[in-house]
PDB file of C-alpha atoms in Angstrom:
ATOM      1  CA  MET A1453      67.415 -50.791 -89.464  1.00  0.00           C
ATOM      2  CA  PHE A1454      67.847 -47.083 -89.519  1.00  0.00           C
ATOM      3  CA  ARG A1455      65.439 -46.673 -86.598  1.00  0.00           C
ATOM      4  CA  ILE A1456      67.432 -49.065 -84.426  1.00  0.00           C
ATOM      5  CA  VAL A1457      70.655 -47.188 -85.018  1.00  0.00           C
ATOM      6  CA  VAL A1458      69.026 -43.882 -84.161  1.00  0.00           C
ATOM      7  CA  ALA A1459      67.610 -45.358 -80.966  1.00  0.00           C
ATOM      8  CA  PHE A1460      70.980 -46.643 -79.809  1.00  0.00           C
ATOM      9  CA  VAL A1461      72.596 -43.257 -80.503  1.00  0.00           C
ATOM     10  CA  LEU A1462      69.948 -41.389 -78.478  1.00  0.00           C
ATOM     11  CA  ALA A1463      70.200 -43.891 -75.613  1.00  0.00           C
ATOM     12  CA  GLY A1464      73.966 -43.417 -75.467  1.00  0.00           C
ATOM     13  CA  ILE A1465      73.649 -39.650 -75.443  1.00  0.00           C
ATOM     14  CA  ILE A1466      71.064 -39.773 -72.607  1.00  0.00           C
ATOM     15  CA  THR A1467      73.211 -42.185 -70.613  1.00  0.00           C
ATOM     16  CA  LEU A1468      76.279 -39.956 -70.896  1.00  0.00           C
ATOM     17  CA  GLY A1469      74.245 -36.917 -69.886  1.00  0.00           C
ATOM     18  CA  LEU A1470      72.921 -38.659 -66.777  1.00  0.00           C
ATOM     19  CA  PHE A1471      76.413 -39.776 -65.868  1.00  0.00           C
ATOM     20  CA  PHE A1472      77.815 -36.221 -66.037  1.00  0.00           C
ATOM     21  CA  LEU A1473      74.796 -34.935 -64.056  1.00  0.00           C
ATOM     22  CA  MET A1474      75.333 -37.445 -61.262  1.00  0.00           C
ATOM     23  CA  GLN A1475      79.047 -36.605 -61.163  1.00  0.00           C
ATOM     24  CA  SER A1476      78.359 -32.926 -60.739  1.00  0.00           C
ATOM     25  CA  LEU A1477      75.830 -33.600 -57.987  1.00  0.00           C
ATOM     26  CA  ILE A1478      78.292 -35.740 -56.069  1.00  0.00           C
ATOM     27  CA  GLN A1479      80.963 -33.064 -56.256  1.00  0.00           C
ATOM     28  CA  SER A1480      78.646 -30.317 -55.162  1.00  0.00           C
ATOM     29  CA  GLY A1481      77.333 -32.437 -52.248  1.00  0.00           C
ATOM     30  CA  GLY A1482      80.820 -33.229 -51.009  1.00  0.00           C
ATOM     31  CA  SER A1483      81.834 -29.601 -51.002  1.00  0.00           C
ATOM     32  CA  ALA A1484      78.687 -28.737 -49.096  1.00  0.00           C
ATOM     33  CA  LEU A1485      79.571 -31.276 -46.420  1.00  0.00           C
ATOM     34  CA  THR A1486      83.206 -30.272 -46.052  1.00  0.00           C
ATOM     35  CA  GLU A1487      82.914 -26.476 -46.241  1.00  0.00           C
ATOM     36  CA  PRO A1488      82.112 -24.709 -42.982  1.00  0.00           C
ATOM     37  CA  PRO A1489      78.816 -22.803 -42.952  1.00  0.00           C
ATOM     38  CA  ARG A1490      79.015 -19.184 -43.751  1.00  0.00           C
ATOM     39  CA  GLY A1491      77.574 -16.550 -41.497  1.00  0.00           C
ATOM     40  CA  SER A1492      77.393 -16.297 -37.704  1.00  0.00           C
ATOM     41  CA  VAL A1493      75.075 -17.883 -35.181  1.00  0.00           C
ATOM     42  CA  LEU A1494      73.874 -15.904 -32.182  1.00  0.00           C
ATOM     43  CA  ASP A1495      73.028 -17.738 -29.019  1.00  0.00           C
ATOM     44  CA  PHE A1496      70.539 -16.117 -26.636  1.00  0.00           C
ATOM     45  CA  VAL A1497      70.877 -17.061 -23.009  1.00  0.00           C
ATOM     46  CA  ARG A1498      68.355 -15.776 -20.470  1.00  0.00           C
ATOM     47  CA  VAL A1499      69.820 -14.991 -17.113  1.00  0.00           C
ATOM     48  CA  LYS A1500      67.357 -14.953 -14.202  1.00  0.00           C
ATOM     49  CA  GLN A1501      67.701 -12.037 -11.887  1.00  0.00           C
ATOM     50  CA  ASP A1502      68.021 -12.650  -8.224  1.00  0.00           C
ATOM     51  CA  GLU A1503      64.597 -12.369  -6.717  1.00  0.00           C
ATOM     52  CA  GLN A1504      64.204 -11.002  -3.223  1.00  0.00           C
ATOM     53  CA  ILE A1505      61.298 -12.324  -1.249  1.00  0.00           C
ATOM     54  CA  GLU A1506      59.928 -10.008   1.371  1.00  0.00           C
ATOM     55  CA  GLN A1507      58.263 -11.675   4.299  1.00  0.00           C
ATOM     56  CA  LYS A1508      55.549  -9.815   6.120  1.00  0.00           C
ATOM     57  CA  GLU A1509      54.561 -10.803   9.579  1.00  0.00           C
ATOM     58  CA  ARG A1510      50.840 -10.763  10.151  1.00  0.00           C
ATOM     59  CA  LYS A1511      49.673 -10.010  13.604  1.00  0.00           C
ATOM     60  CA  PRO A1512      46.326 -11.471  14.621  1.00  0.00           C
ATOM     61  CA  GLU A1513      43.599  -8.867  14.690  1.00  0.00           C
ATOM     62  CA  LYS A1514      41.703  -8.308  17.881  1.00  0.00           C
ATOM     63  CA  PRO A1515      38.167  -9.661  17.743  1.00  0.00           C
ATOM     64  CA  PRO A1516      35.488  -6.974  17.598  1.00  0.00           C
ATOM     65  CA  LYS A1517      33.674  -6.164  20.781  1.00  0.00           C
ATOM     66  CA  PRO A1518      30.342  -7.923  21.052  1.00  0.00           C
ATOM     67  CA  GLN A1519      27.421  -5.694  20.321  1.00  0.00           C
ATOM     68  CA  GLU A1520      24.898  -5.043  23.005  1.00  0.00           C
ATOM     69  CA  PRO A1521      21.890  -7.375  22.770  1.00  0.00           C
ATOM     70  CA  PRO A1522      18.736  -5.720  21.503  1.00  0.00           C
ATOM     71  CA  PRO A1523      16.233  -4.762  24.165  1.00  0.00           C
ATOM     72  CA  GLN A1524      13.565  -7.311  24.862  1.00  0.00           C
ATOM     73  CA  MET A1525      10.242  -6.618  23.241  1.00  0.00           C
ATOM     74  CA  GLU A1526       7.281  -6.428  25.519  1.00  0.00           C
ATOM     75  CA  ALA A1527       4.534  -8.882  24.727  1.00  0.00           C
ATOM     76  CA  PRO A1528       1.396  -7.164  23.429  1.00  0.00           C
ATOM     77  CA  PRO A1529      -1.617  -7.437  25.732  1.00  0.00           C
ATOM     78  CA  MET A1530      -4.084 -10.160  24.846  1.00  0.00           C
ATOM     79  CA  GLU A1531      -7.547  -9.077  23.846  1.00  0.00           C
ATOM     80  CA  ALA A1532     -10.734 -11.004  24.349  1.00  0.00           C
ATOM     81  CA  SER A1533     -12.914 -11.551  21.292  1.00  0.00           C
ATOM     82  CA  THR A1534     -16.629 -11.422  20.806  1.00  0.00           C
ATOM     83  CA  PRO A1535     -18.582 -14.593  19.912  1.00  0.00           C
ATOM     84  CA  ASP A1536     -18.605 -13.618  16.224  1.00  0.00           C
ATOM     85  CA  GLY A1537     -14.885 -12.719  16.238  1.00  0.00           C
ATOM     86  CA  GLN A1538     -15.436  -8.963  15.662  1.00  0.00           C
ATOM     87  CA  ALA A1539     -14.480  -6.219  18.075  1.00  0.00           C
ATOM     88  CA  GLY A1540     -17.061  -3.706  16.821  1.00  0.00           C
ATOM     89  CA  GLY A1541     -14.345  -1.114  16.016  1.00  0.00           C
ATOM     90  CA  MET A1542     -13.342  -0.684  19.684  1.00  0.00           C
ATOM     91  CA  ASP A1543     -10.643  -2.149  21.895  1.00  0.00           C
ATOM     92  CA  PHE A1544     -12.056  -3.946  24.891  1.00  0.00           C
ATOM     93  CA  SER A1545     -10.894  -6.332  27.559  1.00  0.00           C
ATOM     94  CA  ALA A1546     -12.275  -8.429  30.333  1.00  0.00           C
ATOM     95  CA  ASP A1547      -9.855  -8.450  33.218  1.00  0.00           C
ATOM     96  CA  VAL A1548      -9.850 -11.353  35.673  1.00  0.00           C
ATOM     97  CA  GLY A1549      -8.605 -10.122  38.999  1.00  0.00           C
ATOM     98  CA  ALA A1550      -6.894 -11.828  41.913  1.00  0.00           C
ATOM     99  CA  ASP A1551      -8.565 -14.606  43.861  1.00  0.00           C
ATOM    100  CA  VAL A1552      -9.704 -14.043  47.408  1.00  0.00           C
ATOM    101  CA  ALA A1553     -10.673 -16.909  49.732  1.00  0.00           C
ATOM    102  CA  LEU A1554     -13.168 -15.945  52.412  1.00  0.00           C
ATOM    103  CA  ASP A1555     -11.910 -18.626  54.783  1.00  0.00           C
ATOM    104  CA  GLY A1556      -8.212 -17.985  54.412  1.00  0.00           C
ATOM    105  CA  GLY A1557      -7.620 -14.390  53.343  1.00  0.00           C
ATOM    106  CA  LEU A1558      -5.666 -13.773  50.157  1.00  0.00           C
ATOM    107  CA  ALA A1559      -5.140 -16.855  48.043  1.00  0.00           C
ATOM    108  CA  LEU A1560      -1.377 -16.380  47.577  1.00  0.00           C
ATOM    109  CA  GLN A1561      -0.335 -15.219  51.022  1.00  0.00           C
ATOM    110  CA  SER A1562      -0.043 -18.684  52.596  1.00  0.00           C
ATOM    111  CA  GLY A1563       2.777 -21.209  52.379  1.00  0.00           C
ATOM    112  CA  ASP A1564       3.609 -23.951  49.912  1.00  0.00           C
ATOM    113  CA  GLY A1565       0.456 -25.913  50.654  1.00  0.00           C
ATOM    114  CA  GLU A1566      -1.889 -23.136  49.469  1.00  0.00           C
ATOM    115  CA  TYR A1567      -3.788 -23.334  46.182  1.00  0.00           C
ATOM    116  CA  VAL A1568      -2.254 -21.431  43.257  1.00  0.00           C
ATOM    117  CA  PRO A1569      -3.963 -20.327  40.000  1.00  0.00           C
ATOM    118  CA  ILE A1570      -2.446 -21.956  36.914  1.00  0.00           C
ATOM    119  CA  THR A1571      -4.727 -20.900  34.044  1.00  0.00           C
ATOM    120  CA  LYS A1572      -7.203 -18.038  33.849  1.00  0.00           C
ATOM    121  CA  VAL A1573      -9.278 -17.589  30.697  1.00  0.00           C
ATOM    122  CA  ALA A1574     -10.394 -14.080  29.725  1.00  0.00           C
ATOM    123  CA  ALA A1575     -14.134 -13.589  29.653  1.00  0.00           C
ATOM    124  CA  VAL A1576     -15.916 -12.976  26.334  1.00  0.00           C
ATOM    125  CA  TYR A1577     -17.306  -9.458  26.139  1.00  0.00           C
ATOM    126  CA  PRO A1578     -21.075  -9.652  25.465  1.00  0.00           C
ATOM    127  CA  ARG A1579     -21.950  -8.316  22.028  1.00  0.00           C
ATOM    128  CA  ARG A1580     -24.919  -6.279  23.266  1.00  0.00           C
ATOM    129  CA  ALA A1581     -22.844  -4.495  25.890  1.00  0.00           C
ATOM    130  CA  LEU A1582     -20.013  -3.901  23.440  1.00  0.00           C
ATOM    131  CA  GLN A1583     -22.309  -2.330  20.848  1.00  0.00           C
ATOM    132  CA  ARG A1584     -23.871  -0.050  23.465  1.00  0.00           C
ATOM    133  CA  GLY A1585     -20.522   0.824  25.088  1.00  0.00           C
ATOM    134  CA  ILE A1586     -21.525  -0.584  28.472  1.00  0.00           C
ATOM    135  CA  GLN A1587     -18.751  -1.330  30.979  1.00  0.00           C
ATOM    136  CA  GLY A1588     -18.849  -3.054  34.353  1.00  0.00           C
ATOM    137  CA  TYR A1589     -17.610  -5.842  36.612  1.00  0.00           C
ATOM    138  CA  VAL A1590     -18.751  -9.089  38.210  1.00  0.00           C
ATOM    139  CA  ILE A1591     -17.537 -10.735  41.438  1.00  0.00           C
ATOM    140  CA  VAL A1592     -17.938 -14.518  41.256  1.00  0.00           C
ATOM    141  CA  GLU A1593     -17.597 -16.913  44.187  1.00  0.00           C
ATOM    142  CA  PHE A1594     -16.751 -20.597  43.672  1.00  0.00           C
ATOM    143  CA  THR A1595     -15.027 -23.671  45.115  1.00  0.00           C
ATOM    144  CA  VAL A1596     -11.588 -24.938  44.043  1.00  0.00           C
ATOM    145  CA  THR A1597     -11.776 -28.749  43.942  1.00  0.00           C
ATOM    146  CA  LYS A1598      -9.154 -31.336  44.903  1.00  0.00           C
ATOM    147  CA  THR A1599      -8.193 -31.717  41.231  1.00  0.00           C
ATOM    148  CA  GLY A1600      -7.743 -27.963  40.730  1.00  0.00           C
ATOM    149  CA  GLY A1601     -11.009 -27.361  38.898  1.00  0.00           C
ATOM    150  CA  VAL A1602     -13.832 -24.923  39.670  1.00  0.00           C
ATOM    151  CA  ARG A1603     -17.378 -25.858  40.702  1.00  0.00           C
ATOM    152  CA  ASP A1604     -20.537 -24.180  42.014  1.00  0.00           C
ATOM    153  CA  PRO A1605     -19.853 -20.649  40.768  1.00  0.00           C
ATOM    154  CA  PHE A1606     -22.377 -17.929  41.624  1.00  0.00           C
ATOM    155  CA  VAL A1607     -22.496 -14.163  41.347  1.00  0.00           C
ATOM    156  CA  VAL A1608     -21.865 -12.175  44.512  1.00  0.00           C
ATOM    157  CA  GLU A1609     -21.975  -8.699  42.982  1.00  0.00           C
ATOM    158  CA  SER A1610     -22.365  -7.241  39.497  1.00  0.00           C
ATOM    159  CA  GLU A1611     -22.494  -3.752  38.013  1.00  0.00           C
ATOM    160  CA  PRO A1612     -24.638  -3.250  35.992  1.00  0.00           C
ATOM    161  CA  GLU A1613     -26.893  -6.199  36.727  1.00  0.00           C
ATOM    162  CA  GLY A1614     -28.136  -8.666  34.128  1.00  0.00           C
ATOM    163  CA  ILE A1615     -25.428  -8.097  31.467  1.00  0.00           C
ATOM    164  CA  PHE A1616     -22.024  -9.590  32.382  1.00  0.00           C
ATOM    165  CA  GLU A1617     -22.957 -12.347  34.862  1.00  0.00           C
ATOM    166  CA  GLN A1618     -23.135 -15.288  32.453  1.00  0.00           C
ATOM    167  CA  ALA A1619     -19.913 -14.322  30.612  1.00  0.00           C
ATOM    168  CA  ALA A1620     -18.054 -14.052  33.926  1.00  0.00           C
ATOM    169  CA  MET A1621     -19.236 -17.468  35.180  1.00  0.00           C
ATOM    170  CA  ASP A1622     -18.411 -19.131  31.859  1.00  0.00           C
ATOM    171  CA  ALA A1623     -14.852 -17.801  32.131  1.00  0.00           C
ATOM    172  CA  VAL A1624     -14.463 -18.835  35.794  1.00  0.00           C
ATOM    173  CA  LEU A1625     -15.489 -22.437  35.012  1.00  0.00           C
ATOM    174  CA  LYS A1626     -12.419 -22.684  32.729  1.00  0.00           C
ATOM    175  CA  PHE A1627      -9.950 -21.643  35.457  1.00  0.00           C
ATOM    176  CA  LYS A1628      -7.332 -24.201  36.591  1.00  0.00           C
ATOM    177  CA  TYR A1629      -5.576 -24.267  39.967  1.00  0.00           C
ATOM    178  CA  LYS A1630      -2.922 -26.149  41.848  1.00  0.00           C
ATOM    179  CA  PRO A1631      -5.050 -27.508  44.729  1.00  0.00           C
ATOM    180  CA  ARG A1632      -4.419 -26.767  48.385  1.00  0.00           C
ATOM    181  CA  VAL A1633      -2.412 -29.541  50.100  1.00  0.00           C
ATOM    182  CA  ILE A1634      -2.820 -30.273  53.812  1.00  0.00           C
ATOM    183  CA  ASN A1635      -0.869 -33.137  55.412  1.00  0.00           C
ATOM    184  CA  GLY A1636       0.102 -34.381  51.976  1.00  0.00           C
ATOM    185  CA  GLU A1637      -3.482 -34.599  50.663  1.00  0.00           C
ATOM    186  CA  PRO A1638      -5.311 -32.182  48.314  1.00  0.00           C
ATOM    187  CA  THR A1639      -8.198 -30.334  49.919  1.00  0.00           C
ATOM    188  CA  GLU A1640     -11.102 -28.351  48.513  1.00  0.00           C
ATOM    189  CA  VAL A1641     -11.203 -24.615  49.095  1.00  0.00           C
ATOM    190  CA  ALA A1642     -14.618 -22.993  49.301  1.00  0.00           C
ATOM    191  CA  GLY A1643     -15.506 -19.323  49.202  1.00  0.00           C
ATOM    192  CA  VAL A1644     -12.910 -18.269  46.604  1.00  0.00           C
ATOM    193  CA  GLN A1645     -13.883 -14.985  44.960  1.00  0.00           C
ATOM    194  CA  ASN A1646     -12.671 -13.531  41.658  1.00  0.00           C
ATOM    195  CA  ARG A1647     -13.439 -10.110  40.169  1.00  0.00           C
ATOM    196  CA  VAL A1648     -13.946 -10.010  36.392  1.00  0.00           C
ATOM    197  CA  THR A1649     -13.804  -6.496  34.923  1.00  0.00           C
ATOM    198  CA  PHE A1650     -15.279  -5.527  31.535  1.00  0.00           C
ATOM    199  CA  GLU A1651     -13.765  -2.354  30.060  1.00  0.00           C
ATOM    200  CA  ILE A1652     -13.694  -0.701  26.630  1.00  0.00           C
ATOM    201  CA  ASP A1653     -10.531   1.207  25.714  1.00  0.00           C
ATOM    202  CA  GLY A1654     -10.667   4.111  23.322  1.00  0.00           C
TER     203      GLY A1654
END
């Protein structure tokens, strides 16, 4: 019985204490809502300065003057090769000269109907002559056919004899021509001569 009385007394005391605590909180909250805030508030306002935009007029630039084209390079001279592909340490060449027709003078002096050389193959320098440093020439005579080929070549003159003849005729057989045209028809030309020169440079 004593414990129950003590419990009721403590409960009443706690209840009264909570009541007074709530009352004080309500009063303090009301004053906080009604009283104006203390202190001062500073407002910062950024003002943009007037910006001035400068306009620049661009004038089109004059195009640069074109540079002078580079000078044309001269094509290096073609060299004939030996049968084994070696030059023997020396520069050499076999020059095929202009054609001469015995029955019509120079081959290129006539009109449009005359035969014209298209392809001339350089003669192969004989290895024996190249090793010994022998130079010379061969004059070969042949017939230009209706199709522009070469037939029946033979040696007219050679210096020295017995060295360059075969190489010169082998080269002449590979020549190609535009045939001579008479009255609209191709015609053979006999007695055409060509000089093949064999020289060693250096």
